[in-house]
Short mmCIF file of C-alpha atoms and ligand atoms in Angstrom, two decimals:
data_model
loop_
_atom_site.label_atom_id
_atom_site.label_comp_id
_atom_site.label_asym_id
_atom_site.label_seq_id
_atom_site.Cartn_x
_atom_site.Cartn_y
_atom_site.Cartn_z
CA MET A 1128 165.40 195.65 137.49
CA ALA A 1129 164.69 192.57 135.35
CA HIS A 1130 167.61 190.20 135.05
CA VAL A 1131 169.55 189.82 131.80
CA VAL A 1132 170.31 186.17 131.10
CA VAL A 1133 172.43 184.82 128.21
CA ILE A 1134 171.62 181.18 127.43
CA THR A 1135 173.61 179.07 124.98
CA GLY A 1136 171.83 176.13 123.38
CA ALA A 1137 168.54 177.99 123.83
CA SER A 1138 166.87 176.59 120.71
CA SER A 1139 166.03 173.20 122.23
CA GLY A 1140 165.65 171.02 125.31
CA ILE A 1141 166.99 172.36 128.62
CA GLY A 1142 168.09 175.71 127.12
CA ARG A 1143 164.63 176.46 125.73
CA ALA A 1144 163.01 175.47 129.04
CA LEU A 1145 165.44 177.75 130.91
CA ALA A 1146 164.55 180.65 128.63
CA LEU A 1147 160.85 180.15 129.36
CA SER A 1148 161.37 179.76 133.13
CA TRP A 1149 163.26 183.05 133.26
CA ALA A 1150 160.75 184.69 130.90
CA ARG A 1151 157.90 183.86 133.29
CA ARG A 1152 159.83 185.92 135.89
CA GLY A 1153 160.03 188.86 133.47
CA ALA A 1154 163.71 188.39 132.55
CA ARG A 1155 165.40 189.72 129.45
CA VAL A 1156 166.76 186.60 127.76
CA VAL A 1157 169.49 186.48 125.12
CA LEU A 1158 169.07 183.31 123.08
CA SER A 1159 172.06 181.63 121.43
CA ALA A 1160 172.34 178.54 119.21
CA ARG A 1161 173.21 177.92 115.55
CA SER A 1162 169.64 177.69 114.26
CA GLN A 1163 168.22 181.21 113.81
CA GLU A 1164 164.81 179.87 112.87
CA ALA A 1165 164.46 177.71 115.99
CA LEU A 1166 165.66 180.60 118.17
CA GLU A 1167 163.05 182.95 116.65
CA ARG A 1168 160.35 180.47 117.66
CA VAL A 1169 161.69 180.34 121.24
CA ALA A 1170 161.89 184.16 121.31
CA GLU A 1171 158.18 184.32 120.48
CA GLU A 1172 157.43 181.90 123.32
CA VAL A 1173 159.60 184.01 125.65
CA ARG A 1174 157.61 187.16 124.81
CA ALA A 1175 154.31 185.31 125.24
CA ALA A 1176 155.50 184.16 128.68
CA GLY A 1177 156.21 187.75 129.80
CA GLY A 1178 159.91 188.14 129.06
CA ASP A 1179 161.95 189.93 126.46
CA GLY A 1180 163.87 187.76 123.98
CA LEU A 1181 166.87 188.73 121.85
CA VAL A 1182 168.10 186.24 119.26
CA VAL A 1183 171.85 186.09 118.58
CA ALA A 1184 172.42 183.07 116.34
CA GLY A 1185 175.95 181.70 116.21
CA ASP A 1186 178.28 178.81 116.87
CA VAL A 1187 179.82 178.90 120.36
CA THR A 1188 182.92 177.11 119.07
CA VAL A 1189 183.68 180.13 116.83
CA GLU A 1190 185.46 183.03 118.55
CA GLU A 1191 183.79 185.82 116.49
CA ASP A 1192 180.37 184.35 117.30
CA ARG A 1193 181.20 184.19 121.03
CA LYS A 1194 182.30 187.84 121.00
CA ALA A 1195 179.21 188.86 119.04
CA LEU A 1196 176.98 187.12 121.60
CA CYS A 1197 178.47 189.04 124.54
CA ASP A 1198 178.69 192.34 122.63
CA ARG A 1199 175.10 192.22 121.39
CA ALA A 1200 173.72 191.28 124.81
CA LEU A 1201 175.50 194.26 126.38
CA ALA A 1202 174.57 196.65 123.55
CA ALA A 1203 170.90 195.69 123.90
CA TYR A 1204 170.55 195.63 127.69
CA GLY A 1205 173.65 197.29 129.18
CA ARG A 1206 174.20 194.59 131.80
CA LEU A 1207 174.55 190.86 132.28
CA ASP A 1208 173.35 188.99 135.36
CA VAL A 1209 173.55 185.34 134.33
CA LEU A 1210 175.57 183.46 131.71
CA VAL A 1211 174.23 179.94 131.17
CA ASN A 1212 176.72 177.66 129.41
CA ASN A 1213 174.23 175.03 128.32
CA ALA A 1214 175.04 174.26 124.65
CA GLY A 1215 176.50 170.77 124.48
CA ARG A 1216 176.48 167.49 122.62
CA GLY A 1217 177.07 163.82 123.42
CA TYR A 1218 179.70 161.52 121.92
CA TYR A 1219 179.57 157.88 122.94
CA ALA A 1220 182.13 155.30 121.82
CA PRO A 1221 184.43 152.68 123.34
CA THR A 1222 187.71 154.39 124.24
CA LEU A 1223 189.76 152.26 121.84
CA GLU A 1224 187.50 153.39 119.00
CA ILE A 1225 187.45 157.15 119.72
CA ASP A 1226 187.91 159.31 116.63
CA PRO A 1227 190.42 162.01 117.70
CA ALA A 1228 188.81 164.66 115.47
CA GLU A 1229 185.40 163.97 117.02
CA LEU A 1230 186.91 164.10 120.51
CA GLU A 1231 188.48 167.50 119.78
CA ALA A 1232 185.16 168.76 118.41
CA ILE A 1233 183.28 167.72 121.55
CA TYR A 1234 185.90 169.34 123.78
CA ARG A 1235 185.68 172.59 121.78
CA LEU A 1236 181.91 172.67 122.37
CA ASN A 1237 181.56 171.20 125.89
CA VAL A 1238 184.77 172.53 127.48
CA VAL A 1239 186.48 175.35 125.59
CA ALA A 1240 183.35 177.35 124.69
CA PRO A 1241 182.03 177.63 128.28
CA VAL A 1242 185.44 178.74 129.55
CA ARG A 1243 185.90 181.28 126.78
CA LEU A 1244 182.40 182.72 127.24
CA ALA A 1245 183.02 183.07 130.98
CA GLN A 1246 186.22 185.02 130.17
CA LEU A 1247 184.42 187.29 127.71
CA ALA A 1248 181.52 187.96 130.11
CA ILE A 1249 183.40 188.36 133.38
CA GLU A 1250 183.45 192.18 133.49
CA PRO A 1251 179.68 192.72 133.17
CA LEU A 1252 179.05 189.69 135.39
CA SER A 1253 181.31 191.21 138.04
CA ALA A 1254 179.52 194.56 137.78
CA ALA A 1255 176.18 192.79 138.36
CA LYS A 1256 177.53 190.37 141.01
CA GLY A 1257 176.14 187.76 138.67
CA THR A 1258 176.29 184.00 138.10
CA VAL A 1259 177.93 181.65 135.61
CA VAL A 1260 175.87 178.49 135.21
CA MET A 1261 177.75 175.48 133.90
CA VAL A 1262 175.48 172.69 132.69
CA SER A 1263 177.47 169.57 133.49
CA SER A 1264 175.93 166.12 134.00
CA ILE A 1265 176.06 163.14 136.32
CA ALA A 1266 178.58 162.10 133.65
CA GLY A 1267 180.78 164.87 135.07
CA LEU A 1268 181.29 162.66 138.15
CA VAL A 1269 180.84 159.08 136.93
CA SER A 1270 181.88 157.42 133.70
CA ALA A 1271 180.94 154.02 132.32
CA PRO A 1272 181.72 151.89 129.28
CA ARG A 1273 181.38 153.90 126.02
CA MET A 1274 180.81 157.14 127.93
CA GLY A 1275 184.46 158.23 127.98
CA PRO A 1276 184.33 160.92 125.27
CA TYR A 1277 181.26 162.69 126.68
CA ALA A 1278 182.02 162.08 130.37
CA SER A 1279 185.61 163.31 130.02
CA SER A 1280 184.33 166.60 128.58
CA LYS A 1281 182.02 167.05 131.57
CA PHE A 1282 184.75 165.98 134.06
CA ALA A 1283 186.91 168.74 132.53
CA LEU A 1284 184.06 171.24 132.83
CA GLU A 1285 183.63 170.28 136.51
CA ALA A 1286 187.33 170.87 137.25
CA LEU A 1287 187.41 174.20 135.42
CA SER A 1288 184.22 175.28 137.21
CA MET A 1289 185.72 174.36 140.59
CA SER A 1290 188.77 176.54 139.89
CA LEU A 1291 186.71 179.36 138.36
CA ARG A 1292 184.33 179.44 141.35
CA ALA A 1293 187.23 180.08 143.73
CA GLU A 1294 188.95 182.55 141.40
CA VAL A 1295 185.95 184.82 140.83
CA SER A 1296 184.46 184.72 144.32
CA ALA A 1297 186.25 187.91 145.38
CA ARG A 1298 184.48 189.68 142.49
CA GLY A 1299 181.12 188.59 143.88
CA VAL A 1300 180.50 186.29 140.88
CA ARG A 1301 179.03 182.86 141.64
CA VAL A 1302 179.48 179.64 139.68
CA LEU A 1303 176.61 177.15 139.71
CA VAL A 1304 177.33 173.65 138.40
CA VAL A 1305 174.21 171.74 137.31
CA ARG A 1306 174.23 167.95 137.12
CA PRO A 1307 171.20 166.48 135.37
CA GLY A 1308 170.70 162.77 134.80
CA PRO A 1309 168.63 161.63 131.82
CA VAL A 1310 166.36 164.45 130.57
CA ALA A 1311 163.69 164.10 127.87
CA THR A 1312 165.23 166.27 125.10
CA PRO A 1313 166.61 165.61 121.60
CA PHE A 1314 170.08 165.29 123.22
CA HIS A 1315 170.50 161.58 122.40
CA ALA A 1316 169.19 162.04 118.86
CA ASN A 1317 171.79 164.81 118.39
CA ALA A 1318 174.68 162.83 119.93
CA VAL A 1319 177.38 161.05 117.96
CA VAL A 1320 176.86 157.41 118.90
CA THR A 1321 179.02 154.65 117.45
CA ASP A 1322 177.56 151.99 119.75
CA GLU A 1323 174.04 152.17 121.19
CA ASN A 1324 174.94 149.93 124.12
CA VAL A 1325 175.75 152.80 126.43
CA GLY A 1326 175.11 153.91 130.02
CA TYR A 1327 172.95 152.57 132.80
CA ARG A 1328 169.47 153.42 133.94
CA PRO A 1329 167.65 151.69 136.77
CA PRO A 1330 164.68 149.69 135.46
CA GLY A 1331 161.57 151.89 135.26
CA HIS A 1332 163.58 155.11 135.59
CA LYS A 1333 161.81 157.96 133.80
CA PRO A 1334 163.82 160.83 132.30
CA GLN A 1335 163.18 164.21 133.93
CA SER A 1336 161.37 166.89 131.97
CA PRO A 1337 163.49 169.85 130.81
CA GLU A 1338 160.94 172.12 132.51
CA GLU A 1339 161.60 170.51 135.90
CA VAL A 1340 165.37 170.86 135.43
CA ALA A 1341 164.96 174.49 134.33
CA GLU A 1342 162.82 175.48 137.33
CA GLY A 1343 165.43 173.96 139.63
CA VAL A 1344 168.21 175.93 137.93
CA VAL A 1345 166.38 179.26 138.10
CA ARG A 1346 165.65 178.73 141.80
CA ALA A 1347 169.25 177.64 142.45
CA VAL A 1348 170.58 180.84 140.82
CA ALA A 1349 168.18 182.97 142.87
CA SER A 1350 169.25 181.31 146.12
CA GLY A 1351 172.98 181.42 145.37
CA ARG A 1352 173.56 177.66 145.29
CA GLU A 1353 176.83 176.36 143.88
CA VAL A 1354 175.86 172.81 142.88
CA LEU A 1355 172.51 171.44 141.73
CA GLU A 1356 171.97 167.69 141.30
CA THR A 1357 168.61 167.62 139.60
CA SER A 1358 167.09 164.23 140.55
CA ALA A 1359 167.17 161.46 143.15
CA PHE A 1360 168.94 159.22 140.58
CA VAL A 1361 171.72 161.78 140.21
CA LYS A 1362 172.08 162.22 143.98
CA VAL A 1363 172.39 158.45 144.54
CA ALA A 1364 174.91 158.01 141.69
CA SER A 1365 176.91 161.03 142.86
CA LEU A 1366 177.06 159.73 146.43
CA ALA A 1367 177.98 156.21 145.25
CA ALA A 1368 180.82 157.58 143.10
CA ARG A 1369 182.36 159.26 146.14
CA VAL A 1370 181.55 156.77 148.90
CA THR A 1371 181.74 153.39 147.12
CA PRO A 1372 184.19 153.79 144.20
CA GLY A 1373 185.26 150.11 144.37
CA PRO A 1374 181.76 148.68 143.81
CA MET A 1375 181.23 151.31 141.07
CA ARG A 1376 184.36 150.03 139.26
CA TRP A 1377 183.08 146.46 139.63
CA LEU A 1378 179.67 147.45 138.23
CA SER A 1379 181.32 149.23 135.32
CA LYS A 1380 183.39 146.16 134.36
CA ARG A 1381 180.27 144.01 134.60
CA MET A 1382 178.38 146.43 132.32
CA ALA A 1383 181.24 146.28 129.80
CA ARG A 1384 181.33 142.47 129.73
CA HIS A 1385 177.55 142.14 129.54
CA SER A 1386 177.48 144.52 126.59
CA GLY A 1387 180.08 142.68 124.53
CA LEU A 1388 183.31 144.58 125.26
N1 NAP B 62 169.35 165.57 127.91
C1 NAP B 62 170.07 164.92 128.80
O1 NAP B 62 169.79 163.73 129.10
C2 NAP B 62 171.20 165.62 129.51
C3 NAP B 62 171.71 165.05 130.68
C4 NAP B 62 172.76 165.67 131.35
C5 NAP B 62 173.30 166.83 130.86
N2 NAP B 62 172.81 167.38 129.69
C6 NAP B 62 173.44 168.61 129.20
O2 NAP B 62 172.44 169.59 129.02
C7 NAP B 62 172.84 170.52 128.01
C8 NAP B 62 171.68 170.77 127.05
O3 NAP B 62 171.33 169.55 126.45
P1 NAP B 62 169.86 169.21 125.93
O4 NAP B 62 169.49 167.93 126.56
O5 NAP B 62 168.96 170.37 126.06
O6 NAP B 62 170.21 168.89 124.38
P2 NAP B 62 169.60 169.44 122.99
O7 NAP B 62 168.12 169.46 123.06
O8 NAP B 62 170.28 168.62 121.95
O9 NAP B 62 170.11 170.96 122.93
C9 NAP B 62 171.44 171.29 122.63
C10 NAP B 62 171.49 172.76 122.31
O10 NAP B 62 172.84 173.14 122.04
C11 NAP B 62 172.88 173.87 120.80
N3 NAP B 62 174.20 173.68 120.18
C12 NAP B 62 174.78 172.53 119.77
N4 NAP B 62 175.96 172.77 119.21
C13 NAP B 62 176.14 174.12 119.25
C14 NAP B 62 177.16 174.99 118.80
N5 NAP B 62 178.26 174.53 118.20
N6 NAP B 62 177.02 176.32 119.00
C15 NAP B 62 175.90 176.81 119.61
N7 NAP B 62 174.91 176.03 120.06
C16 NAP B 62 175.02 174.71 119.87
C17 NAP B 62 171.72 173.29 119.99
O11 NAP B 62 171.23 174.19 119.01
P3 NAP B 62 171.74 174.23 117.46
O12 NAP B 62 171.84 172.82 117.00
O13 NAP B 62 170.72 175.06 116.77
O14 NAP B 62 173.08 174.92 117.51
C18 NAP B 62 170.68 173.14 121.08
O15 NAP B 62 170.03 174.37 121.32
C19 NAP B 62 174.10 169.91 127.36
O16 NAP B 62 175.25 170.56 127.86
C20 NAP B 62 174.08 168.46 127.83
O17 NAP B 62 175.39 167.90 127.90
C21 NAP B 62 171.77 166.80 129.01
#
């Protein structure tokens, strides 16, 4: 039977690419984001690619919209195999200049919504022995000057995912954490940025395509993986964060000084 996959943030970037990757495998894809119009366009692409697409527009930070997403997916298809918590936004600012209201907003979207959706979907996911996909980031393991607001939201998502994975394993539900590095999507254009001087990329480093990330995620779900680091850059940074934390702290201070902090 074709899988039923709920994807948040499906109107753009990685979420749209995920919808199309699953559609090519004949999945029934439930598409969530705030923009109905953009979702309708993705739903057409999903059908053209061989899948079935149901649009449920809504804001994942709003409880009624979260409930409506799960209810409508179940009413339409009667099961749920994969919940992909992908909707997210960036917020980059020096820590001393963080706007508390903006920080709360980013946590509601990047942290609270994925947890709440996992709670709402756990019964059908248990029945299907399904998977919760949490789209984290390399920023879920490493922070840097001006990355505190965004990175802290992904660190929190990593910790919650680690607990959730253990807690739902007896139900046969898996939790896959995905850590992309830079991906060519409108993510940075959509981020709240108070200071452009953010982050680090090795010279000549090219962002990954959302299609490449999406194919990796779909394969990782099929093979039952629990963590996916999507590029060589992410794997090196992830290893360095764990094995050489001292030099990473030194590099971070150097980045801060060189960028005027
Ligand atoms: N691109 C990167 O470099 C990168 C790297 C690492 C991790 N990631 C992570 O990958 C995920 C997807 O990012 P992306 O690069 O594909 O960015 P994107 O192109 O900006 O897509 C973000 C998606 O989230 C939706 N969204 C935003 N706020 C929402 C809300 N309140 N309720 C429902 N949907 C909402 C947007 O649609 P609407 O505006 O229509 O709601 C859009 O579909 C994020 O979690 C991000 O943190 C991205």
